[in-house]
mmCIF file of C-alpha atoms in Angstrom:
data_model
loop_
_atom_site.group_PDB
_atom_site.id
_atom_site.type_symbol
_atom_site.label_atom_id
_atom_site.label_comp_id
_atom_site.label_asym_id
_atom_site.label_seq_id
_atom_site.Cartn_x
_atom_site.Cartn_y
_atom_site.Cartn_z
ATOM 1 C CA GLU J 1 14.010 2.934 -13.376
ATOM 2 C CA ALA J 2 11.020 4.472 -11.597
ATOM 3 C CA GLN J 3 11.204 3.565 -7.956
ATOM 4 C CA VAL J 4 10.803 4.411 -4.311
ATOM 5 C CA THR J 5 13.896 3.779 -2.231
ATOM 6 C CA GLN J 6 14.224 3.500 1.517
ATOM 7 C CA ASN J 7 17.264 3.419 3.749
ATOM 8 C CA PRO J 8 18.233 1.627 5.780
ATOM 9 C CA ARG J 9 16.483 -1.647 4.969
ATOM 10 C CA TYR J 10 17.181 -3.069 8.408
ATOM 11 C CA LEU J 11 17.888 -1.252 11.644
ATOM 12 C CA ILE J 12 18.317 -2.377 15.220
ATOM 13 C CA THR J 13 18.511 0.400 17.758
ATOM 14 C CA VAL J 14 17.982 1.111 21.436
ATOM 15 C CA THR J 15 15.222 2.983 23.185
ATOM 16 C CA GLY J 16 15.592 6.742 23.008
ATOM 17 C CA LYS J 17 18.231 6.972 20.304
ATOM 18 C CA LYS J 18 16.972 9.285 17.583
ATOM 19 C CA LEU J 19 16.861 7.829 14.104
ATOM 20 C CA THR J 20 15.798 8.781 10.596
ATOM 21 C CA VAL J 21 14.544 6.503 7.860
ATOM 22 C CA THR J 22 14.950 8.087 4.459
ATOM 23 C CA CYS J 23 12.554 7.781 1.542
ATOM 24 C CA SER J 24 13.163 9.024 -1.958
ATOM 25 C CA GLN J 25 11.203 8.759 -5.222
ATOM 26 C CA ASN J 26 12.360 9.583 -8.728
ATOM 27 C CA MET J 27 8.955 9.909 -10.389
ATOM 28 C CA ASN J 28 8.221 13.570 -9.563
ATOM 29 C CA HIS J 29 5.239 12.452 -7.486
ATOM 30 C CA GLU J 30 3.358 15.007 -5.433
ATOM 31 C CA TYR J 31 1.964 12.664 -2.826
ATOM 32 C CA MET J 32 4.043 10.639 -0.389
ATOM 33 C CA SER J 33 3.182 8.711 2.728
ATOM 34 C CA TRP J 34 4.514 6.418 5.409
ATOM 35 C CA TYR J 35 2.893 3.201 6.627
ATOM 36 C CA ARG J 36 3.767 0.707 9.283
ATOM 37 C CA GLN J 37 2.864 -2.954 9.068
ATOM 38 C CA ASP J 38 2.348 -5.105 12.137
ATOM 39 C CA PRO J 39 1.115 -8.708 12.409
ATOM 40 C CA GLY J 40 -2.624 -8.821 12.866
ATOM 41 C CA LEU J 41 -2.995 -5.065 12.362
ATOM 42 C CA GLY J 42 -2.152 -4.782 8.705
ATOM 43 C CA LEU J 43 -0.805 -1.620 7.131
ATOM 44 C CA ARG J 44 -1.605 1.664 8.849
ATOM 45 C CA GLN J 45 -0.750 5.135 7.669
ATOM 46 C CA ILE J 46 1.543 7.230 9.855
ATOM 47 C CA TYR J 47 1.903 10.505 7.971
ATOM 48 C CA TYR J 48 1.323 11.774 4.474
ATOM 49 C CA SER J 49 2.345 14.739 2.369
ATOM 50 C CA MET J 50 0.338 16.295 -0.442
ATOM 51 C CA ASN J 51 3.299 18.333 -1.697
ATOM 52 C CA VAL J 52 6.421 20.162 -0.589
ATOM 53 C CA GLU J 53 5.994 21.678 2.890
ATOM 54 C CA VAL J 54 2.522 20.133 3.228
ATOM 55 C CA THR J 55 2.271 17.233 5.669
ATOM 56 C CA ASP J 56 -0.518 15.781 7.780
ATOM 57 C CA LYS J 57 -1.156 13.038 10.280
ATOM 58 C CA GLY J 58 -2.418 9.629 9.339
ATOM 59 C CA ASP J 59 -3.916 7.065 11.674
ATOM 60 C CA VAL J 60 -0.936 6.417 13.941
ATOM 61 C CA PRO J 61 1.299 9.529 14.054
ATOM 62 C CA GLU J 62 2.298 9.414 17.727
ATOM 63 C CA GLY J 63 6.050 9.196 18.194
ATOM 64 C CA TYR J 64 6.879 10.100 14.613
ATOM 65 C CA LYS J 65 7.815 13.230 12.697
ATOM 66 C CA VAL J 66 8.195 13.878 8.991
ATOM 67 C CA SER J 67 9.381 16.660 6.758
ATOM 68 C CA ARG J 68 8.991 17.425 3.061
ATOM 69 C CA LYS J 69 11.555 20.025 2.076
ATOM 70 C CA GLU J 70 12.026 18.633 -1.410
ATOM 71 C CA LYS J 71 9.543 16.907 -3.663
ATOM 72 C CA ARG J 72 11.524 13.697 -3.946
ATOM 73 C CA ASN J 73 12.335 13.103 -0.259
ATOM 74 C CA PHE J 74 10.111 12.309 2.688
ATOM 75 C CA PRO J 75 12.122 11.188 5.726
ATOM 76 C CA LEU J 76 10.521 9.566 8.767
ATOM 77 C CA ILE J 77 11.993 10.676 12.063
ATOM 78 C CA LEU J 78 11.735 8.868 15.381
ATOM 79 C CA GLU J 79 12.932 11.369 17.986
ATOM 80 C CA SER J 80 12.878 8.902 20.869
ATOM 81 C CA PRO J 81 12.140 5.391 19.637
ATOM 82 C CA SER J 82 10.383 2.940 21.901
ATOM 83 C CA PRO J 83 9.929 -0.828 21.616
ATOM 84 C CA ASN J 84 6.324 -0.425 20.437
ATOM 85 C CA GLN J 85 7.716 1.203 17.303
ATOM 86 C CA THR J 86 9.328 -2.061 16.313
ATOM 87 C CA SER J 87 7.685 -2.666 12.972
ATOM 88 C CA LEU J 88 8.041 -2.921 9.208
ATOM 89 C CA TYR J 89 7.845 0.508 7.603
ATOM 90 C CA PHE J 90 6.883 1.349 4.035
ATOM 91 C CA CYS J 91 7.137 4.589 2.169
ATOM 92 C CA ALA J 92 4.818 5.173 -0.784
ATOM 93 C CA SER J 93 4.295 7.796 -3.440
ATOM 94 C CA SER J 94 1.736 8.617 -6.097
ATOM 95 C CA LEU J 95 1.426 11.181 -8.835
ATOM 96 C CA SER J 96 -1.501 12.804 -7.078
ATOM 97 C CA PRO J 97 -3.582 12.170 -3.972
ATOM 98 C CA GLN J 98 -6.726 11.645 -6.000
ATOM 99 C CA GLY J 99 -8.524 8.355 -5.875
ATOM 100 C CA GLY J 100 -7.607 7.224 -9.360
ATOM 101 C CA SER J 101 -3.888 7.443 -8.771
ATOM 102 C CA GLU J 102 -1.951 4.302 -7.924
ATOM 103 C CA GLN J 103 0.629 4.252 -5.157
ATOM 104 C CA TYR J 104 4.153 2.924 -5.511
ATOM 105 C CA PHE J 105 5.720 1.404 -2.440
ATOM 106 C CA GLY J 106 9.298 1.142 -1.326
ATOM 107 C CA PRO J 107 10.900 -2.157 -0.305
ATOM 108 C CA GLY J 108 10.399 -1.595 3.411
ATOM 109 C CA THR J 109 12.533 -0.895 6.467
ATOM 110 C CA ARG J 110 12.483 -3.404 9.276
ATOM 111 C CA LEU J 111 13.076 -1.577 12.545
ATOM 112 C CA THR J 112 13.746 -3.228 15.881
ATOM 113 C CA VAL J 113 13.882 -1.098 19.024
ATOM 114 C CA THR J 114 15.270 -2.829 22.109
ATOM 115 C CA ASP Z 1 -13.833 4.928 4.845
ATOM 116 C CA ALA Z 2 -16.048 2.369 3.165
ATOM 117 C CA LYS Z 3 -15.020 -1.151 4.097
ATOM 118 C CA THR Z 4 -14.244 -4.172 2.002
ATOM 119 C CA THR Z 5 -14.653 -7.865 2.792
ATOM 120 C CA GLN Z 6 -12.438 -10.543 1.311
ATOM 121 C CA PRO Z 7 -11.948 -14.239 2.020
ATOM 122 C CA ASN Z 8 -8.970 -14.849 4.288
ATOM 123 C CA SER Z 9 -7.373 -17.333 1.935
ATOM 124 C CA MET Z 10 -7.734 -19.020 -1.430
ATOM 125 C CA GLU Z 11 -5.877 -21.712 -3.210
ATOM 126 C CA SER Z 12 -5.447 -22.409 -6.894
ATOM 127 C CA ASN Z 13 -3.293 -24.363 -9.282
ATOM 128 C CA GLU Z 14 -0.592 -23.088 -11.527
ATOM 129 C CA GLU Z 15 -1.690 -22.067 -15.020
ATOM 130 C CA GLU Z 16 -5.343 -21.920 -14.013
ATOM 131 C CA PRO Z 17 -7.431 -18.749 -13.732
ATOM 132 C CA VAL Z 18 -7.999 -17.294 -10.294
ATOM 133 C CA HIS Z 19 -10.989 -15.202 -9.280
ATOM 134 C CA LEU Z 20 -10.503 -13.187 -6.106
ATOM 135 C CA PRO Z 21 -13.762 -11.701 -4.781
ATOM 136 C CA CYS Z 22 -14.294 -8.517 -2.820
ATOM 137 C CA ASN Z 23 -17.483 -7.173 -1.293
ATOM 138 C CA HIS Z 24 -17.904 -3.447 -0.738
ATOM 139 C CA SER Z 25 -21.596 -2.932 -0.116
ATOM 140 C CA THR Z 26 -21.159 0.581 1.340
ATOM 141 C CA ILE Z 27 -19.195 1.916 -1.629
ATOM 142 C CA SER Z 28 -19.977 5.485 -2.577
ATOM 143 C CA GLY Z 29 -20.341 6.832 -6.066
ATOM 144 C CA THR Z 30 -16.932 8.484 -5.970
ATOM 145 C CA ASP Z 31 -14.961 5.505 -4.669
ATOM 146 C CA TYR Z 32 -12.388 3.886 -6.908
ATOM 147 C CA ILE Z 33 -11.767 0.166 -6.399
ATOM 148 C CA HIS Z 34 -8.060 -0.565 -6.109
ATOM 149 C CA TRP Z 35 -6.254 -3.876 -5.862
ATOM 150 C CA TYR Z 36 -2.771 -4.253 -4.472
ATOM 151 C CA ARG Z 37 -0.783 -7.340 -3.678
ATOM 152 C CA GLN Z 38 2.079 -8.016 -1.344
ATOM 153 C CA LEU Z 39 4.544 -10.749 -2.132
ATOM 154 C CA PRO Z 40 6.510 -12.276 0.736
ATOM 155 C CA SER Z 41 9.116 -9.882 2.135
ATOM 156 C CA GLN Z 42 8.187 -7.099 -0.277
ATOM 157 C CA GLY Z 43 6.248 -3.866 -0.252
ATOM 158 C CA PRO Z 44 2.703 -3.721 -1.602
ATOM 159 C CA GLU Z 45 2.467 -3.591 -5.357
ATOM 160 C CA TYR Z 46 -0.253 -1.925 -7.388
ATOM 161 C CA VAL Z 47 -2.258 -4.366 -9.505
ATOM 162 C CA ILE Z 48 -5.241 -2.579 -11.008
ATOM 163 C CA HIS Z 49 -8.015 -0.127 -10.293
ATOM 164 C CA GLY Z 50 -11.370 0.868 -11.722
ATOM 165 C CA LEU Z 51 -14.408 3.002 -11.097
ATOM 166 C CA THR Z 52 -17.397 1.561 -12.934
ATOM 167 C CA SER Z 53 -16.293 -0.361 -15.988
ATOM 168 C CA ASN Z 54 -14.307 -3.559 -16.172
ATOM 169 C CA VAL Z 55 -10.584 -2.963 -16.594
ATOM 170 C CA ASN Z 56 -7.736 -4.972 -18.054
ATOM 171 C CA ASN Z 57 -4.012 -4.553 -17.820
ATOM 172 C CA ARG Z 58 -0.973 -6.740 -18.290
ATOM 173 C CA MET Z 59 -1.242 -8.146 -14.783
ATOM 174 C CA ALA Z 60 -4.925 -8.824 -14.309
ATOM 175 C CA SER Z 61 -8.531 -7.960 -15.052
ATOM 176 C CA LEU Z 62 -10.996 -6.280 -12.755
ATOM 177 C CA ALA Z 63 -14.667 -7.129 -13.068
ATOM 178 C CA ILE Z 64 -16.989 -4.692 -11.289
ATOM 179 C CA ALA Z 65 -20.595 -5.604 -10.562
ATOM 180 C CA GLU Z 66 -23.227 -3.423 -12.078
ATOM 181 C CA ASP Z 67 -24.300 -2.093 -8.666
ATOM 182 C CA ARG Z 68 -20.598 -1.710 -7.721
ATOM 183 C CA LYS Z 69 -21.146 -3.502 -4.438
ATOM 184 C CA SER Z 70 -18.685 -6.195 -5.340
ATOM 185 C CA SER Z 71 -15.744 -6.765 -7.621
ATOM 186 C CA THR Z 72 -13.521 -9.627 -8.724
ATOM 187 C CA LEU Z 73 -9.845 -9.589 -9.508
ATOM 188 C CA ILE Z 74 -9.053 -12.093 -12.217
ATOM 189 C CA LEU Z 75 -5.605 -13.563 -12.758
ATOM 190 C CA HIS Z 76 -5.976 -15.275 -16.106
ATOM 191 C CA ARG Z 77 -3.212 -17.811 -15.745
ATOM 192 C CA ALA Z 78 -1.724 -18.031 -12.293
ATOM 193 C CA THR Z 79 1.966 -18.658 -11.798
ATOM 194 C CA LEU Z 80 3.872 -19.461 -8.637
ATOM 195 C CA ARG Z 81 5.006 -15.831 -8.575
ATOM 196 C CA ASP Z 82 1.391 -14.758 -8.060
ATOM 197 C CA ALA Z 83 1.351 -16.250 -4.562
ATOM 198 C CA ALA Z 84 0.775 -13.205 -2.366
ATOM 199 C CA VAL Z 85 -1.693 -11.390 -0.148
ATOM 200 C CA TYR Z 86 -4.188 -9.496 -2.299
ATOM 201 C CA TYR Z 87 -5.857 -6.383 -0.947
ATOM 202 C CA CYS Z 88 -9.050 -4.821 -2.242
ATOM 203 C CA ILE Z 89 -9.205 -1.152 -1.253
ATOM 204 C CA LEU Z 90 -11.631 1.693 -1.859
ATOM 205 C CA ARG Z 91 -10.251 5.138 -2.518
ATOM 206 C CA ASP Z 92 -12.364 8.259 -2.806
ATOM 207 C CA TRP Z 93 -11.967 10.229 -6.036
ATOM 208 C CA GLY Z 94 -11.623 13.447 -4.122
ATOM 209 C CA GLY Z 95 -8.447 12.242 -2.565
ATOM 210 C CA ALA Z 96 -8.722 9.825 0.292
ATOM 211 C CA GLN Z 97 -5.211 10.497 1.374
ATOM 212 C CA LYS Z 98 -4.562 7.002 2.558
ATOM 213 C CA LEU Z 99 -5.057 3.455 1.511
ATOM 214 C CA VAL Z 100 -6.952 1.534 4.164
ATOM 215 C CA PHE Z 101 -5.630 -2.000 4.003
ATOM 216 C CA GLY Z 102 -7.786 -4.768 5.404
ATOM 217 C CA GLN Z 103 -6.501 -8.271 6.044
ATOM 218 C CA GLY Z 104 -6.591 -9.223 2.384
ATOM 219 C CA THR Z 105 -6.746 -12.659 0.778
ATOM 220 C CA ARG Z 106 -3.730 -14.899 1.004
ATOM 221 C CA LEU Z 107 -3.461 -16.666 -2.345
ATOM 222 C CA THR Z 108 -1.609 -19.964 -2.517
ATOM 223 C CA ILE Z 109 -0.643 -21.373 -5.912
ATOM 224 C CA ASN Z 110 -0.022 -25.087 -6.147
ATOM 225 C CA PRO Z 111 2.467 -26.336 -8.761
#
């Protein structure tokens, strides 16, 4: 089944403790991205990747890192999480970055930083 | 990014058609019109997209105005499972690398 998977689905952590949220797609998609969703602010892009070893900042990259060493994986790294990074995170992928290409989203990771 | 305007909420009855409007008066010639929806506790889900012509797929139809300044997502026969937030999004052909989600329309389906 074609899908985007994220792990973990739920995570409660403490300020400053490094964490990684994994994202994997099995559709051989070139383009992947991370979004966060907050009440009243909607979905905002954190980082995106056009292909392996090509990443760039989205609208809200501060406090996050990403890597794209393999086509299928695009982990989101929080080196020193803070409470304002408490949010619902979605990974997405699409065949290409072009405007006519639909994005497929993962099920989400709910992160709480205390 | 060109902006879209949608009603905050709409309500319809089960098994009736639903027409969800979207205004995008500043759309450029290379912008695709995408619709996504987000069911409760799930990630956004692609519904349909188009450029100039009306489009149909198994989920919905997309009617695009001749001047492309507005569009309508049509659910032909709503079910309770169609209750969700629907987002109308513009995406540049050349590769707007992100989807800019507005507040969307919260659709309620009454049994």
